[in-house]
Amino acid sequence: MTSEQNQETLTRAHELITALEKGNNDAVSESLDALTRQHESVLFQELGKMTRELHESINNFKLDARITDLTETDIPDAKERLNYVITMTEDSANKTMDAVDAALPVSESIKNRANELHAEWKRFRERDMSADQFRQLSKDLDNFFPMIGEGSVTVHDNLTKILMAQDFQDLTGQIIRRVITLVQDVENSLVELIKIAGKRIAPAEPEKEKDKIKAEGPQIKGLDDANDIVSGQDDVDDLLSSLGF
Amino acid sequence: MKILVVDDFSTMRRIIKNLLRDLGFNNTQEADDGITALPMLQGGNFDFLVTDWNMPGMTGIDLLKAVRADDKLDGLPVLMVTAESKREQIVEAAQAGVNGYIVKPFTATTLSEKIEKIFERG
């Protein structure tokens, strides 16, 4: 309350006391009414001020383009991206296990055949073998060598598949980094939201034009503009050859 | 042939190194971004650069531009292996003088084909 308002209240109070002392009932109720009205008008002024501040703050908050982006685009985007992380890690796990499934029986059969032939070879060394049996062993060994050769190629190919399946760590890592940045942005916006309870926040900066070649990590189908993104290595090769490569 | 593999993810560097070893290239070194890679290239007599695009510090595209701007390195063959798959990005890399561009995820066959193509052209 201002000192002017205080003075007015004091004057009204004096009038009320004088009226009471004189027993003038009309003057008493008039003074009481005046006091109440004055009190209410101060309250309304305060309430009006608070309403205006709140309104301005909310308007300013709405103007912050980053927040609109966050809620309309970035958060749903992040959900899609994280789903993509789940898909990629699942794919990698399956690729790895498929390769193991393909390689294990091969190494298993090589091991078994090697054990059998080793036993036969021992018999030969101990001269515990007929000429016919030796001819059979020699044939079996002849077949065994290409079996090792082919089996090793299969095992090698599957090991390469397992190696390649580890690319998910890089690709999902890039996506997760992006989502971490988003979470930090959300945190900052929440801090701003808390700040506006008292103060006006600075108006939002105009949105910067998007950098078209900025590195963003893996592009995700359905999220990023499909026309902007090549659909695979063949597309890359086509584009580069159209540029004279 | 001495090869520098630049990627901020060590798993991807290992994958590429292993694939290169399979193709008979045993002399490889690693860097985790352009800032570490550039001085290595300037002082290391490398014959071939394989680089990612999206890296903190100095990106692959900036590394490529720095290589092309360097008198001693401007002829170095550069292969980009990256998840960046926007047309503008590929065009940008081509204009900056990349010798090959592979999008992740890629296969071992793609890598060997691109390397063959780069070196058959000289």
mmCIF file of C-alpha atoms in Angstrom:
data_model
loop_
_atom_site.group_PDB
_atom_site.id
_atom_site.type_symbol
_atom_site.label_atom_id
_atom_site.label_comp_id
_atom_site.label_asym_id
_atom_site.label_seq_id
_atom_site.Cartn_x
_atom_site.Cartn_y
_atom_site.Cartn_z
ATOM 1 C CA MET A 1 0.000 0.000 0.000
ATOM 2 C CA THR A 2 1.312 3.496 -0.844
ATOM 3 C CA SER A 3 1.709 6.195 1.814
ATOM 4 C CA GLU A 4 -1.053 8.123 0.066
ATOM 5 C CA GLN A 5 -3.345 5.156 0.496
ATOM 6 C CA ASN A 6 -2.251 4.834 4.126
ATOM 7 C CA GLN A 7 -3.113 8.491 4.747
ATOM 8 C CA GLU A 8 -6.535 7.980 3.212
ATOM 9 C CA THR A 9 -7.180 4.945 5.386
ATOM 10 C CA LEU A 10 -6.130 6.903 8.470
ATOM 11 C CA THR A 11 -8.503 9.794 7.580
ATOM 12 C CA ARG A 12 -11.383 7.326 7.025
ATOM 13 C CA ALA A 13 -10.601 5.629 10.367
ATOM 14 C CA HIS A 14 -10.666 9.007 12.164
ATOM 15 C CA GLU A 15 -14.007 9.786 10.533
ATOM 16 C CA LEU A 16 -15.322 6.376 11.650
ATOM 17 C CA ILE A 17 -14.238 6.959 15.283
ATOM 18 C CA THR A 18 -15.741 10.471 15.287
ATOM 19 C CA ALA A 19 -18.995 9.095 13.853
ATOM 20 C CA LEU A 20 -19.051 6.275 16.460
ATOM 21 C CA GLU A 21 -18.398 8.708 19.326
ATOM 22 C CA LYS A 22 -21.201 10.957 18.112
ATOM 23 C CA GLY A 23 -23.497 7.965 17.719
ATOM 24 C CA ASN A 24 -24.193 8.976 14.105
ATOM 25 C CA ASN A 25 -25.153 5.594 12.606
ATOM 26 C CA ASP A 26 -25.463 6.805 8.997
ATOM 27 C CA ALA A 27 -21.992 8.350 9.103
ATOM 28 C CA VAL A 28 -20.608 5.086 10.686
ATOM 29 C CA SER A 29 -21.862 2.860 7.854
ATOM 30 C CA GLU A 30 -20.732 5.383 5.242
ATOM 31 C CA SER A 31 -17.190 5.412 6.679
ATOM 32 C CA LEU A 32 -17.129 1.587 6.908
ATOM 33 C CA ASP A 33 -18.221 1.312 3.242
ATOM 34 C CA ALA A 34 -15.548 3.785 2.173
ATOM 35 C CA LEU A 35 -12.862 1.809 4.043
ATOM 36 C CA THR A 36 -13.950 -1.493 2.500
ATOM 37 C CA ARG A 37 -14.049 -0.018 -1.022
ATOM 38 C CA GLN A 38 -10.586 1.402 -0.605
ATOM 39 C CA HIS A 39 -9.218 -1.946 0.616
ATOM 40 C CA GLU A 40 -10.833 -3.791 -2.297
ATOM 41 C CA SER A 41 -9.479 -1.366 -4.877
ATOM 42 C CA VAL A 42 -5.915 -1.981 -3.610
ATOM 43 C CA LEU A 43 -6.504 -5.730 -3.816
ATOM 44 C CA PHE A 44 -7.862 -5.457 -7.358
ATOM 45 C CA GLN A 45 -4.908 -3.346 -8.433
ATOM 46 C CA GLU A 46 -2.487 -5.991 -7.128
ATOM 47 C CA LEU A 47 -4.485 -8.791 -8.693
ATOM 48 C CA GLY A 48 -4.599 -6.909 -12.009
ATOM 49 C CA LYS A 49 -0.841 -6.425 -11.958
ATOM 50 C CA MET A 50 -0.221 -10.103 -11.255
ATOM 51 C CA THR A 51 -2.616 -11.159 -14.019
ATOM 52 C CA ARG A 52 -0.868 -8.916 -16.531
ATOM 53 C CA GLU A 53 2.583 -10.259 -15.582
ATOM 54 C CA LEU A 54 1.397 -13.830 -15.823
ATOM 55 C CA HIS A 55 -0.185 -13.144 -19.198
ATOM 56 C CA GLU A 56 2.976 -11.534 -20.554
ATOM 57 C CA SER A 57 5.144 -14.322 -19.227
ATOM 58 C CA ILE A 58 2.963 -16.978 -20.784
ATOM 59 C CA ASN A 59 2.961 -15.115 -24.101
ATOM 60 C CA ASN A 60 6.720 -14.813 -24.023
ATOM 61 C CA PHE A 61 7.065 -18.452 -23.201
ATOM 62 C CA LYS A 62 4.851 -19.375 -26.152
ATOM 63 C CA LEU A 63 7.001 -17.245 -28.415
ATOM 64 C CA ASP A 64 10.063 -19.313 -27.636
ATOM 65 C CA ALA A 65 10.262 -21.305 -30.879
ATOM 66 C CA ARG A 66 12.606 -23.835 -29.374
ATOM 67 C CA ILE A 67 9.896 -25.033 -27.018
ATOM 68 C CA THR A 68 7.404 -25.475 -29.836
ATOM 69 C CA ASP A 69 10.021 -27.445 -31.743
ATOM 70 C CA LEU A 70 10.754 -29.567 -28.737
ATOM 71 C CA THR A 71 7.172 -30.600 -28.155
ATOM 72 C CA GLU A 72 6.008 -30.823 -31.749
ATOM 73 C CA THR A 73 9.002 -32.334 -33.450
ATOM 74 C CA ASP A 74 11.956 -33.228 -31.298
ATOM 75 C CA ILE A 75 10.309 -35.364 -28.640
ATOM 76 C CA PRO A 76 8.311 -37.516 -31.110
ATOM 77 C CA ASP A 77 11.512 -37.678 -33.222
ATOM 78 C CA ALA A 78 13.478 -38.867 -30.240
ATOM 79 C CA LYS A 79 10.973 -41.640 -29.638
ATOM 80 C CA GLU A 80 11.346 -42.823 -33.236
ATOM 81 C CA ARG A 81 15.112 -42.601 -33.015
ATOM 82 C CA LEU A 82 15.224 -44.606 -29.815
ATOM 83 C CA ASN A 83 12.936 -47.207 -31.391
ATOM 84 C CA TYR A 84 15.426 -47.356 -34.253
ATOM 85 C CA VAL A 85 18.178 -48.008 -31.695
ATOM 86 C CA ILE A 86 16.187 -50.969 -30.380
ATOM 87 C CA THR A 87 15.702 -52.307 -33.914
ATOM 88 C CA MET A 88 19.393 -51.903 -34.777
ATOM 89 C CA THR A 89 20.665 -53.571 -31.629
ATOM 90 C CA GLU A 90 18.179 -56.397 -32.119
ATOM 91 C CA ASP A 91 19.275 -56.841 -35.740
ATOM 92 C CA SER A 92 22.918 -56.924 -34.724
ATOM 93 C CA ALA A 93 22.268 -59.474 -32.006
ATOM 94 C CA ASN A 94 20.351 -61.662 -34.463
ATOM 95 C CA LYS A 95 22.993 -61.319 -37.201
ATOM 96 C CA THR A 96 25.688 -62.288 -34.694
ATOM 97 C CA MET A 97 23.766 -65.305 -33.446
ATOM 98 C CA ASP A 98 22.867 -66.399 -37.002
ATOM 99 C CA ALA A 99 26.549 -66.304 -37.927
ATOM 100 C CA VAL A 100 27.466 -68.305 -34.831
ATOM 101 C CA ASP A 101 24.722 -70.818 -35.682
ATOM 102 C CA ALA A 102 26.125 -71.150 -39.207
ATOM 103 C CA ALA A 103 29.765 -71.488 -38.150
ATOM 104 C CA LEU A 104 29.457 -73.814 -35.154
ATOM 105 C CA PRO A 105 28.291 -76.984 -36.990
ATOM 106 C CA VAL A 106 31.099 -76.519 -39.530
ATOM 107 C CA SER A 107 33.834 -76.327 -36.902
ATOM 108 C CA GLU A 108 32.112 -79.135 -34.996
ATOM 109 C CA SER A 109 32.161 -81.501 -38.004
ATOM 110 C CA ILE A 110 35.793 -80.625 -38.782
ATOM 111 C CA LYS A 111 36.702 -81.416 -35.177
ATOM 112 C CA ASN A 112 34.839 -84.751 -35.222
ATOM 113 C CA ARG A 113 36.302 -85.815 -38.560
ATOM 114 C CA ALA A 114 39.792 -84.803 -37.408
ATOM 115 C CA ASN A 115 39.422 -86.941 -34.276
ATOM 116 C CA GLU A 116 38.304 -89.951 -36.320
ATOM 117 C CA LEU A 117 41.119 -89.632 -38.823
ATOM 118 C CA HIS A 118 43.653 -89.012 -36.066
ATOM 119 C CA ALA A 119 42.666 -92.327 -34.462
ATOM 120 C CA GLU A 120 43.047 -94.087 -37.822
ATOM 121 C CA TRP A 121 46.403 -92.384 -38.397
ATOM 122 C CA LYS A 122 47.597 -93.608 -34.990
ATOM 123 C CA ARG A 123 46.663 -97.180 -35.961
ATOM 124 C CA PHE A 124 48.677 -96.791 -39.155
ATOM 125 C CA ARG A 125 51.702 -95.466 -37.225
ATOM 126 C CA GLU A 126 51.438 -98.408 -34.852
ATOM 127 C CA ARG A 127 51.369 -100.700 -37.903
ATOM 128 C CA ASP A 128 47.953 -101.919 -36.809
ATOM 129 C CA MET A 129 46.390 -101.554 -40.278
ATOM 130 C CA SER A 130 45.860 -103.693 -43.358
ATOM 131 C CA ALA A 131 46.720 -102.500 -46.864
ATOM 132 C CA ASP A 132 42.993 -102.137 -47.696
ATOM 133 C CA GLN A 133 42.382 -100.128 -44.550
ATOM 134 C CA PHE A 134 45.313 -97.875 -45.416
ATOM 135 C CA ARG A 135 43.937 -97.289 -48.917
ATOM 136 C CA GLN A 136 40.618 -96.262 -47.298
ATOM 137 C CA LEU A 137 42.441 -93.929 -44.859
ATOM 138 C CA SER A 138 44.361 -92.330 -47.696
ATOM 139 C CA LYS A 139 41.053 -91.697 -49.552
ATOM 140 C CA ASP A 140 39.469 -90.274 -46.391
ATOM 141 C CA LEU A 141 42.408 -87.907 -45.903
ATOM 142 C CA ASP A 142 42.109 -86.799 -49.504
ATOM 143 C CA ASN A 143 38.494 -85.843 -48.841
ATOM 144 C CA PHE A 144 39.285 -84.267 -45.506
ATOM 145 C CA PHE A 145 41.697 -81.610 -46.793
ATOM 146 C CA PRO A 146 39.166 -79.840 -49.053
ATOM 147 C CA MET A 147 36.628 -80.153 -46.221
ATOM 148 C CA ILE A 148 38.992 -78.180 -43.960
ATOM 149 C CA GLY A 149 39.555 -75.627 -46.721
ATOM 150 C CA GLU A 150 35.858 -75.049 -47.398
ATOM 151 C CA GLY A 151 34.969 -75.127 -43.703
ATOM 152 C CA SER A 152 37.590 -72.490 -42.915
ATOM 153 C CA VAL A 153 36.135 -70.230 -45.585
ATOM 154 C CA THR A 154 32.645 -70.633 -44.059
ATOM 155 C CA VAL A 155 33.986 -69.909 -40.565
ATOM 156 C CA HIS A 156 35.913 -66.885 -41.857
ATOM 157 C CA ASP A 157 32.854 -65.503 -43.671
ATOM 158 C CA ASN A 158 30.744 -65.857 -40.570
ATOM 159 C CA LEU A 159 33.400 -64.203 -38.405
ATOM 160 C CA THR A 160 33.358 -61.274 -40.858
ATOM 161 C CA LYS A 161 29.548 -61.156 -40.512
ATOM 162 C CA ILE A 162 29.946 -61.001 -36.736
ATOM 163 C CA LEU A 163 32.501 -58.229 -37.121
ATOM 164 C CA MET A 164 30.224 -56.215 -39.411
ATOM 165 C CA ALA A 165 27.269 -56.691 -37.052
ATOM 166 C CA GLN A 166 29.154 -54.590 -34.497
ATOM 167 C CA ASP A 167 28.552 -51.466 -36.594
ATOM 168 C CA PHE A 168 25.416 -50.897 -34.519
ATOM 169 C CA GLN A 169 27.548 -49.446 -31.735
ATOM 170 C CA ASP A 170 28.661 -46.516 -33.889
ATOM 171 C CA LEU A 171 25.240 -45.916 -35.476
ATOM 172 C CA THR A 172 23.195 -46.192 -32.294
ATOM 173 C CA GLY A 173 25.827 -44.193 -30.417
ATOM 174 C CA GLN A 174 25.353 -41.265 -32.806
ATOM 175 C CA ILE A 175 21.575 -41.427 -32.299
ATOM 176 C CA ILE A 176 21.834 -41.641 -28.518
ATOM 177 C CA ARG A 177 24.156 -38.621 -28.469
ATOM 178 C CA ARG A 178 21.471 -36.642 -30.310
ATOM 179 C CA VAL A 179 18.826 -37.702 -27.824
ATOM 180 C CA ILE A 180 21.100 -36.704 -24.921
ATOM 181 C CA THR A 181 21.355 -33.198 -26.427
ATOM 182 C CA LEU A 182 17.564 -33.120 -26.668
ATOM 183 C CA VAL A 183 17.160 -34.117 -23.029
ATOM 184 C CA GLN A 184 19.516 -31.271 -22.087
ATOM 185 C CA ASP A 185 17.396 -28.850 -24.152
ATOM 186 C CA VAL A 186 14.256 -30.019 -22.385
ATOM 187 C CA GLU A 187 15.987 -29.533 -19.047
ATOM 188 C CA ASN A 188 16.969 -25.965 -19.982
ATOM 189 C CA SER A 189 13.418 -25.194 -21.079
ATOM 190 C CA LEU A 190 12.067 -26.469 -17.787
ATOM 191 C CA VAL A 191 14.487 -24.196 -15.959
ATOM 192 C CA GLU A 192 13.180 -21.282 -18.064
ATOM 193 C CA LEU A 193 9.622 -22.278 -17.204
ATOM 194 C CA ILE A 194 10.446 -22.088 -13.512
ATOM 195 C CA LYS A 195 12.128 -18.705 -14.000
ATOM 196 C CA ILE A 196 9.035 -17.116 -15.583
ATOM 197 C CA ALA A 197 7.129 -17.422 -12.319
ATOM 198 C CA GLY A 198 8.840 -14.170 -11.342
ATOM 199 C CA LYS A 199 10.451 -12.552 -14.346
ATOM 200 C CA ARG A 200 9.853 -11.972 -17.985
ATOM 201 C CA ILE A 201 12.158 -13.968 -20.182
ATOM 202 C CA ALA A 202 13.959 -12.567 -23.161
ATOM 203 C CA PRO A 203 12.044 -12.941 -26.437
ATOM 204 C CA ALA A 204 13.104 -15.908 -28.538
ATOM 205 C CA GLU A 205 15.888 -15.451 -31.044
ATOM 206 C CA PRO A 206 14.787 -15.820 -34.659
ATOM 207 C CA GLU A 207 15.210 -19.406 -35.791
ATOM 208 C CA LYS A 208 18.446 -19.972 -37.648
ATOM 209 C CA GLU A 209 18.210 -21.430 -41.108
ATOM 210 C CA LYS A 210 18.976 -25.120 -41.004
ATOM 211 C CA ASP A 211 22.431 -26.139 -42.126
ATOM 212 C CA LYS A 212 21.735 -28.608 -44.909
ATOM 213 C CA ILE A 213 25.031 -30.432 -44.779
ATOM 214 C CA LYS A 214 25.432 -30.470 -41.011
ATOM 215 C CA ALA A 215 26.393 -33.932 -39.808
ATOM 216 C CA GLU A 216 23.441 -35.491 -38.015
ATOM 217 C CA GLY A 217 24.233 -39.152 -37.691
ATOM 218 C CA PRO A 218 22.141 -41.898 -39.243
ATOM 219 C CA GLN A 219 19.116 -40.614 -41.156
ATOM 220 C CA ILE A 220 15.961 -42.471 -40.247
ATOM 221 C CA LYS A 221 13.262 -43.390 -42.736
ATOM 222 C CA GLY A 222 9.979 -41.641 -42.000
ATOM 223 C CA LEU A 223 11.653 -39.007 -39.849
ATOM 224 C CA ASP A 224 13.991 -37.202 -42.170
ATOM 225 C CA ASP A 225 12.750 -35.916 -45.503
ATOM 226 C CA ALA A 226 12.747 -38.972 -47.762
ATOM 227 C CA ASN A 227 13.640 -36.962 -50.878
ATOM 228 C CA ASP A 228 16.788 -35.668 -49.253
ATOM 229 C CA ILE A 229 18.144 -39.057 -48.333
ATOM 230 C CA VAL A 230 19.678 -41.703 -50.533
ATOM 231 C CA SER A 231 18.120 -45.138 -50.097
ATOM 232 C CA GLY A 232 21.352 -47.119 -50.070
ATOM 233 C CA GLN A 233 24.836 -47.574 -51.483
ATOM 234 C CA ASP A 234 23.441 -47.978 -55.039
ATOM 235 C CA ASP A 235 21.805 -44.568 -54.774
ATOM 236 C CA VAL A 236 25.074 -43.042 -53.564
ATOM 237 C CA ASP A 237 26.894 -44.579 -56.519
ATOM 238 C CA ASP A 238 24.243 -43.280 -58.959
ATOM 239 C CA LEU A 239 24.413 -39.787 -57.503
ATOM 240 C CA LEU A 240 28.212 -39.747 -57.630
ATOM 241 C CA SER A 241 28.316 -41.044 -61.192
ATOM 242 C CA SER A 242 25.835 -38.321 -62.188
ATOM 243 C CA LEU A 243 28.431 -35.910 -60.816
ATOM 244 C CA GLY A 244 31.078 -37.390 -63.085
ATOM 245 C CA PHE A 245 32.573 -39.987 -60.726
ATOM 246 C CA MET B 1 50.266 -49.188 -48.261
ATOM 247 C CA LYS B 2 49.886 -47.036 -45.167
ATOM 248 C CA ILE B 3 46.274 -46.210 -44.281
ATOM 249 C CA LEU B 4 44.770 -43.824 -41.708
ATOM 250 C CA VAL B 5 41.325 -44.734 -40.368
ATOM 251 C CA VAL B 6 39.448 -41.829 -38.763
ATOM 252 C CA ASP B 7 36.249 -42.419 -36.776
ATOM 253 C CA ASP B 8 35.163 -41.251 -33.335
ATOM 254 C CA PHE B 9 33.785 -44.704 -32.472
ATOM 255 C CA SER B 10 36.537 -47.180 -31.702
ATOM 256 C CA THR B 11 34.283 -50.115 -32.622
ATOM 257 C CA MET B 12 33.915 -48.759 -36.162
ATOM 258 C CA ARG B 13 37.694 -48.195 -36.406
ATOM 259 C CA ARG B 14 38.246 -51.821 -35.414
ATOM 260 C CA ILE B 15 35.684 -53.038 -37.950
ATOM 261 C CA ILE B 16 37.338 -51.076 -40.765
ATOM 262 C CA LYS B 17 40.850 -52.115 -39.676
ATOM 263 C CA ASN B 18 39.807 -55.771 -39.618
ATOM 264 C CA LEU B 19 38.222 -55.534 -43.050
ATOM 265 C CA LEU B 20 41.320 -53.804 -44.429
ATOM 266 C CA ARG B 21 43.494 -56.557 -42.944
ATOM 267 C CA ASP B 22 41.288 -59.125 -44.678
ATOM 268 C CA LEU B 23 41.941 -57.281 -47.929
ATOM 269 C CA GLY B 24 45.666 -57.492 -47.303
ATOM 270 C CA PHE B 25 46.296 -54.029 -45.880
ATOM 271 C CA ASN B 26 48.130 -54.499 -42.609
ATOM 272 C CA ASN B 27 49.657 -51.085 -42.137
ATOM 273 C CA THR B 28 46.837 -49.057 -40.635
ATOM 274 C CA GLN B 29 46.741 -46.342 -38.012
ATOM 275 C CA GLU B 30 43.807 -44.731 -36.238
ATOM 276 C CA ALA B 31 42.621 -41.252 -35.254
ATOM 277 C CA ASP B 32 39.376 -40.267 -33.524
ATOM 278 C CA ASP B 33 38.696 -36.984 -35.333
ATOM 279 C CA GLY B 34 40.054 -34.491 -37.854
ATOM 280 C CA ILE B 35 42.079 -32.571 -35.288
ATOM 281 C CA THR B 36 44.169 -35.642 -34.407
ATOM 282 C CA ALA B 37 44.163 -36.955 -37.971
ATOM 283 C CA LEU B 38 45.496 -33.881 -39.783
ATOM 284 C CA PRO B 39 48.919 -33.675 -38.063
ATOM 285 C CA MET B 40 49.308 -37.454 -38.465
ATOM 286 C CA LEU B 41 48.648 -37.114 -42.193
ATOM 287 C CA GLN B 42 51.020 -34.162 -42.508
ATOM 288 C CA GLY B 43 53.865 -36.008 -40.845
ATOM 289 C CA GLY B 44 53.184 -39.637 -41.632
ATOM 290 C CA ASN B 45 53.504 -40.505 -45.348
ATOM 291 C CA PHE B 46 50.050 -42.018 -45.570
ATOM 292 C CA ASP B 47 48.858 -43.469 -48.879
ATOM 293 C CA PHE B 48 45.152 -43.591 -48.152
ATOM 294 C CA LEU B 49 42.626 -41.944 -45.815
ATOM 295 C CA VAL B 50 39.369 -43.562 -44.675
ATOM 296 C CA THR B 51 37.233 -41.159 -42.672
ATOM 297 C CA ASP B 52 33.843 -40.828 -41.003
ATOM 298 C CA TRP B 53 31.899 -37.560 -41.403
ATOM 299 C CA ASN B 54 30.140 -36.927 -38.087
ATOM 300 C CA MET B 55 32.824 -36.481 -35.429
ATOM 301 C CA PRO B 56 33.223 -34.021 -32.567
ATOM 302 C CA GLY B 57 36.130 -31.614 -32.889
ATOM 303 C CA MET B 58 36.847 -31.616 -36.602
ATOM 304 C CA THR B 59 34.389 -33.387 -38.898
ATOM 305 C CA GLY B 60 35.368 -35.604 -41.812
ATOM 306 C CA ILE B 61 34.194 -33.098 -44.413
ATOM 307 C CA ASP B 62 36.395 -30.406 -42.849
ATOM 308 C CA LEU B 63 39.283 -32.873 -42.721
ATOM 309 C CA LEU B 64 38.751 -33.623 -46.433
ATOM 310 C CA LYS B 65 38.766 -29.897 -47.230
ATOM 311 C CA ALA B 66 41.904 -29.386 -45.137
ATOM 312 C CA VAL B 67 43.625 -32.281 -46.957
ATOM 313 C CA ARG B 68 42.711 -30.862 -50.372
ATOM 314 C CA ALA B 69 43.926 -27.408 -49.282
ATOM 315 C CA ASP B 70 47.306 -28.771 -48.173
ATOM 316 C CA ASP B 71 49.982 -28.727 -50.912
ATOM 317 C CA LYS B 72 51.602 -31.923 -49.672
ATOM 318 C CA LEU B 73 48.362 -33.845 -49.164
ATOM 319 C CA ASP B 74 46.099 -32.645 -51.966
ATOM 320 C CA GLY B 75 46.561 -35.851 -53.995
ATOM 321 C CA LEU B 76 45.814 -38.245 -51.122
ATOM 322 C CA PRO B 77 42.954 -40.652 -51.964
ATOM 323 C CA VAL B 78 40.114 -40.183 -49.476
ATOM 324 C CA LEU B 79 37.271 -42.631 -48.850
ATOM 325 C CA MET B 80 34.358 -41.449 -46.750
ATOM 326 C CA VAL B 81 32.521 -44.073 -44.688
ATOM 327 C CA THR B 82 29.603 -42.405 -42.963
ATOM 328 C CA ALA B 83 25.980 -42.620 -41.842
ATOM 329 C CA GLU B 84 25.341 -39.216 -43.431
ATOM 330 C CA SER B 85 23.113 -40.049 -46.392
ATOM 331 C CA LYS B 86 21.546 -36.788 -47.540
ATOM 332 C CA ARG B 87 21.960 -35.922 -51.199
ATOM 333 C CA GLU B 88 23.313 -32.473 -50.350
ATOM 334 C CA GLN B 89 25.955 -34.066 -48.177
ATOM 335 C CA ILE B 90 27.114 -36.489 -50.855
ATOM 336 C CA VAL B 91 27.263 -33.673 -53.411
ATOM 337 C CA GLU B 92 29.198 -31.542 -50.927
ATOM 338 C CA ALA B 93 31.720 -34.352 -50.372
ATOM 339 C CA ALA B 94 32.062 -34.891 -54.122
ATOM 340 C CA GLN B 95 32.681 -31.182 -54.674
ATOM 341 C CA ALA B 96 35.255 -31.192 -51.882
ATOM 342 C CA GLY B 97 37.131 -33.887 -53.804
ATOM 343 C CA VAL B 98 36.270 -37.185 -52.118
ATOM 344 C CA ASN B 99 37.395 -40.312 -54.013
ATOM 345 C CA GLY B 100 34.706 -42.663 -52.724
ATOM 346 C CA TYR B 101 31.627 -42.492 -50.528
ATOM 347 C CA ILE B 102 30.192 -45.405 -48.535
ATOM 348 C CA VAL B 103 27.038 -45.123 -46.426
ATOM 349 C CA LYS B 104 26.797 -47.002 -43.162
ATOM 350 C CA PRO B 105 25.712 -49.663 -42.559
ATOM 351 C CA PHE B 106 27.895 -51.146 -45.289
ATOM 352 C CA THR B 107 29.175 -54.580 -46.291
ATOM 353 C CA ALA B 108 32.707 -55.933 -46.569
ATOM 354 C CA THR B 109 32.154 -56.336 -50.330
ATOM 355 C CA THR B 110 31.233 -52.646 -50.739
ATOM 356 C CA LEU B 111 34.413 -51.595 -48.958
ATOM 357 C CA SER B 112 36.631 -53.790 -51.120
ATOM 358 C CA GLU B 113 34.887 -52.661 -54.336
ATOM 359 C CA LYS B 114 35.300 -48.974 -53.530
ATOM 360 C CA ILE B 115 38.947 -49.393 -52.579
ATOM 361 C CA GLU B 116 39.622 -51.312 -55.807
ATOM 362 C CA LYS B 117 37.883 -48.594 -57.797
ATOM 363 C CA ILE B 118 39.899 -45.824 -56.144
ATOM 364 C CA PHE B 119 43.225 -47.494 -56.825
ATOM 365 C CA GLU B 120 42.544 -48.764 -60.325
ATOM 366 C CA ARG B 121 41.938 -45.155 -61.320
ATOM 367 C CA GLY B 122 45.287 -44.275 -59.803
#
